[in-house]
């Protein structure tokens, strides 16, 4: 379960980086016939929210354990 969750989170991170690159390309081209830059940035924000939700669910269910205090 933990390995699967980590793989999903890593894939979400790659998806976020990919959408950030797509937004950069859309910003530089500024082509009105293509989708706007905000579409890709919105997908990136959605993927970030999904990643945070997955981490919180895994922490609350006890699948992931946070690091102990450093002191």
JSON list of N, CA and C in Angstrom, two decimals:
[
{"chain": "A", "resi": 1, "resn": "UNK", "atom": "N", "xyz": [0.83, -1.20, 0.00]},
{"chain": "A", "resi": 1, "resn": "UNK", "atom": "CA", "xyz": [0.00, 0.00, 0.00]},
{"chain": "A", "resi": 1, "resn": "UNK", "atom": "C", "xyz": [0.87, 1.26, 0.00]},
{"chain": "A", "resi": 2, "resn": "UNK", "atom": "N", "xyz": [1.92, 1.24, 0.82]},
{"chain": "A", "resi": 2, "resn": "UNK", "atom": "CA", "xyz": [2.78, 2.42, 0.91]},
{"chain": "A", "resi": 2, "resn": "UNK", "atom": "C", "xyz": [3.53, 2.63, -0.41]},
{"chain": "A", "resi": 3, "resn": "UNK", "atom": "N", "xyz": [4.01, 1.54, -1.00]},
{"chain": "A", "resi": 3, "resn": "UNK", "atom": "CA", "xyz": [4.74, 1.64, -2.26]},
{"chain": "A", "resi": 3, "resn": "UNK", "atom": "C", "xyz": [3.83, 2.19, -3.36]},
{"chain": "A", "resi": 4, "resn": "UNK", "atom": "N", "xyz": [2.59, 1.71, -3.40]},
{"chain": "A", "resi": 4, "resn": "UNK", "atom": "CA", "xyz": [1.64, 2.18, -4.40]},
{"chain": "A", "resi": 4, "resn": "UNK", "atom": "C", "xyz": [1.36, 3.67, -4.22]},
{"chain": "A", "resi": 5, "resn": "UNK", "atom": "N", "xyz": [1.18, 4.10, -2.98]},
{"chain": "A", "resi": 5, "resn": "UNK", "atom": "CA", "xyz": [0.91, 5.51, -2.70]},
{"chain": "A", "resi": 5, "resn": "UNK", "atom": "C", "xyz": [2.10, 6.37, -3.10]},
{"chain": "A", "resi": 6, "resn": "UNK", "atom": "N", "xyz": [3.29, 5.89, -2.85]},
{"chain": "A", "resi": 6, "resn": "UNK", "atom": "CA", "xyz": [4.48, 6.67, -3.22]},
{"chain": "A", "resi": 6, "resn": "UNK", "atom": "C", "xyz": [4.62, 6.77, -4.73]},
{"chain": "A", "resi": 7, "resn": "UNK", "atom": "N", "xyz": [4.30, 5.70, -5.43]},
{"chain": "A", "resi": 7, "resn": "UNK", "atom": "CA", "xyz": [4.36, 5.74, -6.89]},
{"chain": "A", "resi": 7, "resn": "UNK", "atom": "C", "xyz": [3.33, 6.73, -7.43]},
{"chain": "A", "resi": 8, "resn": "UNK", "atom": "N", "xyz": [2.13, 6.71, -6.86]},
{"chain": "A", "resi": 8, "resn": "UNK", "atom": "CA", "xyz": [1.10, 7.66, -7.29]},
{"chain": "A", "resi": 8, "resn": "UNK", "atom": "C", "xyz": [1.55, 9.09, -7.03]},
{"chain": "A", "resi": 9, "resn": "UNK", "atom": "N", "xyz": [2.15, 9.35, -5.89]},
{"chain": "A", "resi": 9, "resn": "UNK", "atom": "CA", "xyz": [2.61, 10.70, -5.57]},
{"chain": "A", "resi": 9, "resn": "UNK", "atom": "C", "xyz": [3.73, 11.15, -6.50]},
{"chain": "A", "resi": 10, "resn": "UNK", "atom": "N", "xyz": [4.64, 10.24, -6.83]},
{"chain": "A", "resi": 10, "resn": "UNK", "atom": "CA", "xyz": [5.72, 10.59, -7.75]},
{"chain": "A", "resi": 10, "resn": "UNK", "atom": "C", "xyz": [5.16, 10.88, -9.14]},
{"chain": "A", "resi": 11, "resn": "UNK", "atom": "N", "xyz": [4.19, 10.09, -9.58]},
{"chain": "A", "resi": 11, "resn": "UNK", "atom": "CA", "xyz": [3.57, 10.34, -10.88]},
{"chain": "A", "resi": 11, "resn": "UNK", "atom": "C", "xyz": [2.83, 11.68, -10.89]},
{"chain": "A", "resi": 12, "resn": "UNK", "atom": "N", "xyz": [2.19, 12.01, -9.78]},
{"chain": "A", "resi": 12, "resn": "UNK", "atom": "CA", "xyz": [1.54, 13.33, -9.68]},
{"chain": "A", "resi": 12, "resn": "UNK", "atom": "C", "xyz": [2.56, 14.46, -9.76]},
{"chain": "A", "resi": 13, "resn": "UNK", "atom": "N", "xyz": [3.73, 14.27, -9.16]},
{"chain": "A", "resi": 13, "resn": "UNK", "atom": "CA", "xyz": [4.77, 15.29, -9.24]},
{"chain": "A", "resi": 13, "resn": "UNK", "atom": "C", "xyz": [5.25, 15.47, -10.68]},
{"chain": "A", "resi": 14, "resn": "UNK", "atom": "N", "xyz": [5.44, 14.36, -11.39]},
{"chain": "A", "resi": 14, "resn": "UNK", "atom": "CA", "xyz": [5.82, 14.47, -12.80]},
{"chain": "A", "resi": 14, "resn": "UNK", "atom": "C", "xyz": [4.73, 15.17, -13.61]},
{"chain": "A", "resi": 15, "resn": "UNK", "atom": "N", "xyz": [3.47, 14.87, -13.30]},
{"chain": "A", "resi": 15, "resn": "UNK", "atom": "CA", "xyz": [2.34, 15.51, -13.99]},
{"chain": "A", "resi": 15, "resn": "UNK", "atom": "C", "xyz": [2.34, 17.02, -13.73]},
{"chain": "A", "resi": 16, "resn": "UNK", "atom": "N", "xyz": [2.69, 17.41, -12.51]},
{"chain": "A", "resi": 16, "resn": "UNK", "atom": "CA", "xyz": [2.74, 18.84, -12.18]},
{"chain": "A", "resi": 16, "resn": "UNK", "atom": "C", "xyz": [3.85, 19.53, -12.96]},
{"chain": "A", "resi": 17, "resn": "UNK", "atom": "N", "xyz": [5.01, 18.91, -13.03]},
{"chain": "A", "resi": 17, "resn": "UNK", "atom": "CA", "xyz": [6.13, 19.50, -13.78]},
{"chain": "A", "resi": 17, "resn": "UNK", "atom": "C", "xyz": [5.80, 19.58, -15.26]},
{"chain": "A", "resi": 18, "resn": "UNK", "atom": "N", "xyz": [5.15, 18.54, -15.80]},
{"chain": "A", "resi": 18, "resn": "UNK", "atom": "CA", "xyz": [4.75, 18.54, -17.20]},
{"chain": "A", "resi": 18, "resn": "UNK", "atom": "C", "xyz": [3.78, 19.68, -17.49]},
{"chain": "A", "resi": 19, "resn": "UNK", "atom": "N", "xyz": [2.80, 19.88, -16.62]},
{"chain": "A", "resi": 19, "resn": "UNK", "atom": "CA", "xyz": [1.84, 20.96, -16.84]},
{"chain": "A", "resi": 19, "resn": "UNK", "atom": "C", "xyz": [2.49, 22.33, -16.67]},
{"chain": "A", "resi": 20, "resn": "UNK", "atom": "N", "xyz": [3.47, 22.43, -15.80]},
{"chain": "A", "resi": 20, "resn": "UNK", "atom": "CA", "xyz": [4.19, 23.69, -15.66]},
{"chain": "A", "resi": 20, "resn": "UNK", "atom": "C", "xyz": [4.96, 24.01, -16.95]},
{"chain": "A", "resi": 21, "resn": "UNK", "atom": "N", "xyz": [5.56, 22.99, -17.55]},
{"chain": "A", "resi": 21, "resn": "UNK", "atom": "CA", "xyz": [6.27, 23.19, -18.81]},
{"chain": "A", "resi": 21, "resn": "UNK", "atom": "C", "xyz": [5.29, 23.56, -19.93]},
{"chain": "A", "resi": 22, "resn": "UNK", "atom": "N", "xyz": [4.12, 22.92, -19.93]},
{"chain": "A", "resi": 22, "resn": "UNK", "atom": "CA", "xyz": [3.10, 23.26, -20.93]},
{"chain": "A", "resi": 22, "resn": "UNK", "atom": "C", "xyz": [2.64, 24.71, -20.77]},
{"chain": "A", "resi": 23, "resn": "UNK", "atom": "N", "xyz": [2.50, 25.16, -19.53]},
{"chain": "A", "resi": 23, "resn": "UNK", "atom": "CA", "xyz": [2.10, 26.54, -19.29]},
{"chain": "A", "resi": 23, "resn": "UNK", "atom": "C", "xyz": [3.18, 27.50, -19.78]},
{"chain": "A", "resi": 24, "resn": "UNK", "atom": "N", "xyz": [4.43, 27.14, -19.59]},
{"chain": "A", "resi": 24, "resn": "UNK", "atom": "CA", "xyz": [5.53, 27.98, -20.08]},
{"chain": "A", "resi": 24, "resn": "UNK", "atom": "C", "xyz": [5.49, 28.08, -21.60]},
{"chain": "A", "resi": 25, "resn": "UNK", "atom": "N", "xyz": [5.27, 26.96, -22.26]},
{"chain": "A", "resi": 25, "resn": "UNK", "atom": "CA", "xyz": [5.19, 26.97, -23.73]},
{"chain": "A", "resi": 25, "resn": "UNK", "atom": "C", "xyz": [4.01, 27.81, -24.20]},
{"chain": "A", "resi": 26, "resn": "UNK", "atom": "N", "xyz": [2.86, 27.66, -23.53]},
{"chain": "A", "resi": 26, "resn": "UNK", "atom": "CA", "xyz": [1.68, 28.44, -23.91]},
{"chain": "A", "resi": 26, "resn": "UNK", "atom": "C", "xyz": [1.91, 29.93, -23.68]},
{"chain": "A", "resi": 27, "resn": "UNK", "atom": "N", "xyz": [2.64, 30.27, -22.63]},
{"chain": "A", "resi": 27, "resn": "UNK", "atom": "CA", "xyz": [2.92, 31.68, -22.34]},
{"chain": "A", "resi": 27, "resn": "UNK", "atom": "C", "xyz": [3.85, 32.27, -23.41]},
{"chain": "A", "resi": 28, "resn": "UNK", "atom": "N", "xyz": [4.85, 31.50, -23.80]},
{"chain": "A", "resi": 28, "resn": "UNK", "atom": "CA", "xyz": [5.81, 32.02, -24.76]},
{"chain": "A", "resi": 28, "resn": "UNK", "atom": "C", "xyz": [5.23, 32.12, -26.17]},
{"chain": "A", "resi": 29, "resn": "UNK", "atom": "N", "xyz": [4.36, 31.20, -26.54]},
{"chain": "A", "resi": 29, "resn": "UNK", "atom": "CA", "xyz": [3.78, 31.23, -27.89]},
{"chain": "A", "resi": 29, "resn": "UNK", "atom": "C", "xyz": [2.68, 32.27, -28.02]},
{"chain": "A", "resi": 30, "resn": "UNK", "atom": "N", "xyz": [1.85, 32.41, -26.99]},
{"chain": "A", "resi": 30, "resn": "UNK", "atom": "CA", "xyz": [0.76, 33.38, -26.97]},
{"chain": "A", "resi": 30, "resn": "UNK", "atom": "C", "xyz": [-0.13, 33.25, -28.21]},
{"chain": "A", "resi": 31, "resn": "UNK", "atom": "N", "xyz": [-0.51, 32.02, -28.51]},
{"chain": "A", "resi": 31, "resn": "UNK", "atom": "CA", "xyz": [-1.35, 31.72, -29.67]},
{"chain": "A", "resi": 31, "resn": "UNK", "atom": "C", "xyz": [-2.82, 31.67, -29.23]},
{"chain": "A", "resi": 32, "resn": "UNK", "atom": "N", "xyz": [-3.69, 32.52, -29.78]},
{"chain": "A", "resi": 32, "resn": "UNK", "atom": "CA", "xyz": [-5.09, 32.54, -29.34]},
{"chain": "A", "resi": 32, "resn": "UNK", "atom": "C", "xyz": [-5.88, 31.29, -29.73]},
{"chain": "A", "resi": 33, "resn": "UNK", "atom": "N", "xyz": [-5.38, 30.51, -30.68]},
{"chain": "A", "resi": 33, "resn": "UNK", "atom": "CA", "xyz": [-6.11, 29.30, -31.08]},
{"chain": "A", "resi": 33, "resn": "UNK", "atom": "C", "xyz": [-5.81, 28.11, -30.17]},
{"chain": "A", "resi": 34, "resn": "UNK", "atom": "N", "xyz": [-4.76, 28.18, -29.38]},
{"chain": "A", "resi": 34, "resn": "UNK", "atom": "CA", "xyz": [-4.38, 27.12, -28.44]},
{"chain": "A", "resi": 34, "resn": "UNK", "atom": "C", "xyz": [-5.00, 27.39, -27.07]},
{"chain": "A", "resi": 35, "resn": "UNK", "atom": "N", "xyz": [-5.07, 26.35, -26.21]},
{"chain": "A", "resi": 35, "resn": "UNK", "atom": "CA", "xyz": [-5.60, 26.59, -24.86]},
{"chain": "A", "resi": 35, "resn": "UNK", "atom": "C", "xyz": [-4.76, 27.60, -24.08]},
{"chain": "A", "resi": 36, "resn": "UNK", "atom": "N", "xyz": [-5.39, 28.39, -23.21]},
{"chain": "A", "resi": 36, "resn": "UNK", "atom": "CA", "xyz": [-4.63, 29.40, -22.47]},
{"chain": "A", "resi": 36, "resn": "UNK", "atom": "C", "xyz": [-3.73, 28.78, -21.40]},
{"chain": "A", "resi": 37, "resn": "UNK", "atom": "N", "xyz": [-2.80, 29.58, -20.95]},
{"chain": "A", "resi": 37, "resn": "UNK", "atom": "CA", "xyz": [-1.84, 29.15, -19.94]},
{"chain": "A", "resi": 37, "resn": "UNK", "atom": "C", "xyz": [-2.54, 28.76, -18.64]},
{"chain": "A", "resi": 38, "resn": "UNK", "atom": "N", "xyz": [-3.64, 29.43, -18.31]},
{"chain": "A", "resi": 38, "resn": "UNK", "atom": "CA", "xyz": [-4.32, 29.16, -17.05]},
{"chain": "A", "resi": 38, "resn": "UNK", "atom": "C", "xyz": [-4.89, 27.74, -16.99]},
{"chain": "A", "resi": 39, "resn": "UNK", "atom": "N", "xyz": [-5.17, 27.16, -18.14]},
{"chain": "A", "resi": 39, "resn": "UNK", "atom": "CA", "xyz": [-5.67, 25.78, -18.16]},
{"chain": "A", "resi": 39, "resn": "UNK", "atom": "C", "xyz": [-4.64, 24.84, -17.57]},
{"chain": "A", "resi": 40, "resn": "UNK", "atom": "N", "xyz": [-3.39, 24.99, -17.97]},
{"chain": "A", "resi": 40, "resn": "UNK", "atom": "CA", "xyz": [-2.32, 24.12, -17.49]},
{"chain": "A", "resi": 40, "resn": "UNK", "atom": "C", "xyz": [-1.98, 24.41, -16.03]},
{"chain": "A", "resi": 41, "resn": "UNK", "atom": "N", "xyz": [-2.02, 25.68, -15.66]},
{"chain": "A", "resi": 41, "resn": "UNK", "atom": "CA", "xyz": [-1.74, 26.02, -14.27]},
{"chain": "A", "resi": 41, "resn": "UNK", "atom": "C", "xyz": [-2.85, 25.52, -13.35]},
{"chain": "A", "resi": 42, "resn": "UNK", "atom": "N", "xyz": [-4.08, 25.54, -13.84]},
{"chain": "A", "resi": 42, "resn": "UNK", "atom": "CA", "xyz": [-5.19, 25.00, -13.06]},
{"chain": "A", "resi": 42, "resn": "UNK", "atom": "C", "xyz": [-5.06, 23.51, -12.85]},
{"chain": "A", "resi": 43, "resn": "UNK", "atom": "N", "xyz": [-4.61, 22.80, -13.87]},
{"chain": "A", "resi": 43, "resn": "UNK", "atom": "CA", "xyz": [-4.37, 21.36, -13.72]},
{"chain": "A", "resi": 43, "resn": "UNK", "atom": "C", "xyz": [-3.27, 21.10, -12.71]},
{"chain": "A", "resi": 44, "resn": "UNK", "atom": "N", "xyz": [-2.26, 21.95, -12.72]},
{"chain": "A", "resi": 44, "resn": "UNK", "atom": "CA", "xyz": [-1.16, 21.79, -11.76]},
{"chain": "A", "resi": 44, "resn": "UNK", "atom": "C", "xyz": [-1.65, 22.00, -10.34]},
{"chain": "A", "resi": 45, "resn": "UNK", "atom": "N", "xyz": [-2.47, 23.01, -10.13]},
{"chain": "A", "resi": 45, "resn": "UNK", "atom": "CA", "xyz": [-3.01, 23.28, -8.79]},
{"chain": "A", "resi": 45, "resn": "UNK", "atom": "C", "xyz": [-3.91, 22.13, -8.35]},
{"chain": "A", "resi": 46, "resn": "UNK", "atom": "N", "xyz": [-4.70, 21.60, -9.27]},
{"chain": "A", "resi": 46, "resn": "UNK", "atom": "CA", "xyz": [-5.56, 20.46, -8.94]},
{"chain": "A", "resi": 46, "resn": "UNK", "atom": "C", "xyz": [-4.75, 19.23, -8.56]},
{"chain": "A", "resi": 47, "resn": "UNK", "atom": "N", "xyz": [-3.67, 18.98, -9.28]},
{"chain": "A", "resi": 47, "resn": "UNK", "atom": "CA", "xyz": [-2.81, 17.84, -8.95]},
{"chain": "A", "resi": 47, "resn": "UNK", "atom": "C", "xyz": [-2.13, 18.04, -7.60]},
{"chain": "A", "resi": 48, "resn": "UNK", "atom": "N", "xyz": [-1.76, 19.28, -7.28]},
{"chain": "A", "resi": 48, "resn": "UNK", "atom": "CA", "xyz": [-1.16, 19.57, -5.97]},
{"chain": "A", "resi": 48, "resn": "UNK", "atom": "C", "xyz": [-2.16, 19.33, -4.84]},
{"chain": "A", "resi": 49, "resn": "UNK", "atom": "N", "xyz": [-3.41, 19.76, -5.05]},
{"chain": "A", "resi": 49, "resn": "UNK", "atom": "CA", "xyz": [-4.44, 19.55, -4.05]},
{"chain": "A", "resi": 49, "resn": "UNK", "atom": "C", "xyz": [-4.71, 18.06, -3.86]},
{"chain": "A", "resi": 50, "resn": "UNK", "atom": "N", "xyz": [-4.71, 17.31, -4.96]},
{"chain": "A", "resi": 50, "resn": "UNK", "atom": "CA", "xyz": [-4.91, 15.87, -4.87]},
{"chain": "A", "resi": 50, "resn": "UNK", "atom": "C", "xyz": [-3.76, 15.20, -4.12]},
{"chain": "A", "resi": 51, "resn": "UNK", "atom": "N", "xyz": [-2.54, 15.63, -4.38]},
{"chain": "A", "resi": 51, "resn": "UNK", "atom": "CA", "xyz": [-1.38, 15.05, -3.68]},
{"chain": "A", "resi": 51, "resn": "UNK", "atom": "C", "xyz": [-1.45, 15.33, -2.18]},
{"chain": "A", "resi": 52, "resn": "UNK", "atom": "N", "xyz": [-1.82, 16.54, -1.82]},
{"chain": "A", "resi": 52, "resn": "UNK", "atom": "CA", "xyz": [-1.94, 16.88, -0.39]},
{"chain": "A", "resi": 52, "resn": "UNK", "atom": "C", "xyz": [-3.05, 16.07, 0.26]},
{"chain": "A", "resi": 53, "resn": "UNK", "atom": "N", "xyz": [-4.17, 15.90, -0.45]},
{"chain": "A", "resi": 53, "resn": "UNK", "atom": "CA", "xyz": [-5.27, 15.12, 0.09]},
{"chain": "A", "resi": 53, "resn": "UNK", "atom": "C", "xyz": [-4.86, 13.66, 0.30]},
{"chain": "A", "resi": 54, "resn": "UNK", "atom": "N", "xyz": [-4.12, 13.09, -0.64]},
{"chain": "A", "resi": 54, "resn": "UNK", "atom": "CA", "xyz": [-3.65, 11.72, -0.50]},
{"chain": "A", "resi": 54, "resn": "UNK", "atom": "C", "xyz": [-2.71, 11.59, 0.69]},
{"chain": "A", "resi": 55, "resn": "UNK", "atom": "N", "xyz": [-1.81, 12.54, 0.86]},
{"chain": "A", "resi": 55, "resn": "UNK", "atom": "CA", "xyz": [-0.87, 12.49, 1.98]},
{"chain": "A", "resi": 55, "resn": "UNK", "atom": "C", "xyz": [-1.62, 12.60, 3.30]},
{"chain": "A", "resi": 56, "resn": "UNK", "atom": "N", "xyz": [-2.59, 13.48, 3.40]},
{"chain": "A", "resi": 56, "resn": "UNK", "atom": "CA", "xyz": [-3.36, 13.63, 4.63]},
{"chain": "A", "resi": 56, "resn": "UNK", "atom": "C", "xyz": [-4.14, 12.36, 4.94]},
{"chain": "A", "resi": 57, "resn": "UNK", "atom": "N", "xyz": [-4.77, 11.77, 3.92]},
{"chain": "A", "resi": 57, "resn": "UNK", "atom": "CA", "xyz": [-5.52, 10.53, 4.13]},
{"chain": "A", "resi": 57, "resn": "UNK", "atom": "C", "xyz": [-4.60, 9.41, 4.60]},
{"chain": "A", "resi": 58, "resn": "UNK", "atom": "N", "xyz": [-3.43, 9.29, 4.00]},
{"chain": "A", "resi": 58, "resn": "UNK", "atom": "CA", "xyz": [-2.48, 8.25, 4.40]},
{"chain": "A", "resi": 58, "resn": "UNK", "atom": "C", "xyz": [-1.96, 8.48, 5.81]},
{"chain": "A", "resi": 59, "resn": "UNK", "atom": "N", "xyz": [-1.76, 9.74, 6.20]},
{"chain": "A", "resi": 59, "resn": "UNK", "atom": "CA", "xyz": [-1.32, 10.03, 7.55]},
{"chain": "A", "resi": 59, "resn": "UNK", "atom": "C", "xyz": [-2.41, 9.72, 8.57]},
{"chain": "A", "resi": 60, "resn": "UNK", "atom": "N", "xyz": [-3.66, 10.09, 8.26]},
{"chain": "A", "resi": 60, "resn": "UNK", "atom": "CA", "xyz": [-4.76, 9.85, 9.19]},
{"chain": "A", "resi": 60, "resn": "UNK", "atom": "C", "xyz": [-5.09, 8.37, 9.32]},
{"chain": "A", "resi": 61, "resn": "UNK", "atom": "N", "xyz": [-4.90, 7.60, 8.24]},
{"chain": "A", "resi": 61, "resn": "UNK", "atom": "CA", "xyz": [-5.19, 6.17, 8.30]},
{"chain": "A", "resi": 61, "resn": "UNK", "atom": "C", "xyz": [-4.06, 5.36, 8.94]},
{"chain": "A", "resi": 62, "resn": "UNK", "atom": "N", "xyz": [-2.91, 5.98, 9.12]},
{"chain": "A", "resi": 62, "resn": "UNK", "atom": "CA", "xyz": [-1.79, 5.30, 9.76]},
{"chain": "A", "resi": 62, "resn": "UNK", "atom": "C", "xyz": [-0.89, 4.55, 8.80]},
{"chain": "A", "resi": 63, "resn": "UNK", "atom": "N", "xyz": [-1.14, 4.67, 7.51]},
{"chain": "A", "resi": 63, "resn": "UNK", "atom": "CA", "xyz": [-0.30, 3.99, 6.53]},
{"chain": "A", "resi": 63, "resn": "UNK", "atom": "C", "xyz": [1.08, 4.64, 6.49]},
{"chain": "A", "resi": 64, "resn": "UNK", "atom": "N", "xyz": [1.11, 5.96, 6.51]},
{"chain": "A", "resi": 64, "resn": "UNK", "atom": "CA", "xyz": [2.38, 6.71, 6.59]},
{"chain": "A", "resi": 64, "resn": "UNK", "atom": "C", "xyz": [2.56, 7.22, 8.00]},
{"chain": "A", "resi": 65, "resn": "UNK", "atom": "N", "xyz": [3.78, 7.17, 8.48]},
{"chain": "A", "resi": 65, "resn": "UNK", "atom": "CA", "xyz": [4.07, 7.72, 9.80]},
{"chain": "A", "resi": 65, "resn": "UNK", "atom": "C", "xyz": [4.99, 8.92, 9.63]},
{"chain": "A", "resi": 66, "resn": "UNK", "atom": "N", "xyz": [4.62, 10.04, 10.25]},
{"chain": "A", "resi": 66, "resn": "UNK", "atom": "CA", "xyz": [5.50, 11.21, 10.14]},
{"chain": "A", "resi": 66, "resn": "UNK", "atom": "C", "xyz": [6.78, 11.01, 10.94]},
{"chain": "A", "resi": 67, "resn": "UNK", "atom": "N", "xyz": [7.79, 11.77, 10.58]},
{"chain": "A", "resi": 67, "resn": "UNK", "atom": "CA", "xyz": [9.05, 11.67, 11.31]},
{"chain": "A", "resi": 67, "resn": "UNK", "atom": "C", "xyz": [8.85, 12.16, 12.74]},
{"chain": "A", "resi": 68, "resn": "UNK", "atom": "N", "xyz": [9.59, 11.55, 13.68]},
{"chain": "A", "resi": 68, "resn": "UNK", "atom": "CA", "xyz": [9.47, 12.03, 15.06]},
{"chain": "A", "resi": 68, "resn": "UNK", "atom": "C", "xyz": [10.13, 13.40, 15.19]},
{"chain": "A", "resi": 69, "resn": "UNK", "atom": "N", "xyz": [9.90, 14.02, 16.30]},
{"chain": "A", "resi": 69, "resn": "UNK", "atom": "CA", "xyz": [10.50, 15.34, 16.53]},
{"chain": "A", "resi": 69, "resn": "UNK", "atom": "C", "xyz": [12.01, 15.27, 16.48]},
{"chain": "A", "resi": 70, "resn": "UNK", "atom": "N", "xyz": [12.65, 16.27, 15.94]},
{"chain": "A", "resi": 70, "resn": "UNK", "atom": "CA", "xyz": [14.12, 16.21, 15.82]},
{"chain": "A", "resi": 70, "resn": "UNK", "atom": "C", "xyz": [14.85, 16.49, 17.14]},
{"chain": "A", "resi": 71, "resn": "UNK", "atom": "N", "xyz": [14.13, 16.85, 18.18]},
{"chain": "A", "resi": 71, "resn": "UNK", "atom": "CA", "xyz": [14.80, 17.13, 19.44]},
{"chain": "A", "resi": 71, "resn": "UNK", "atom": "C", "xyz": [14.30, 16.24, 20.53]}
]
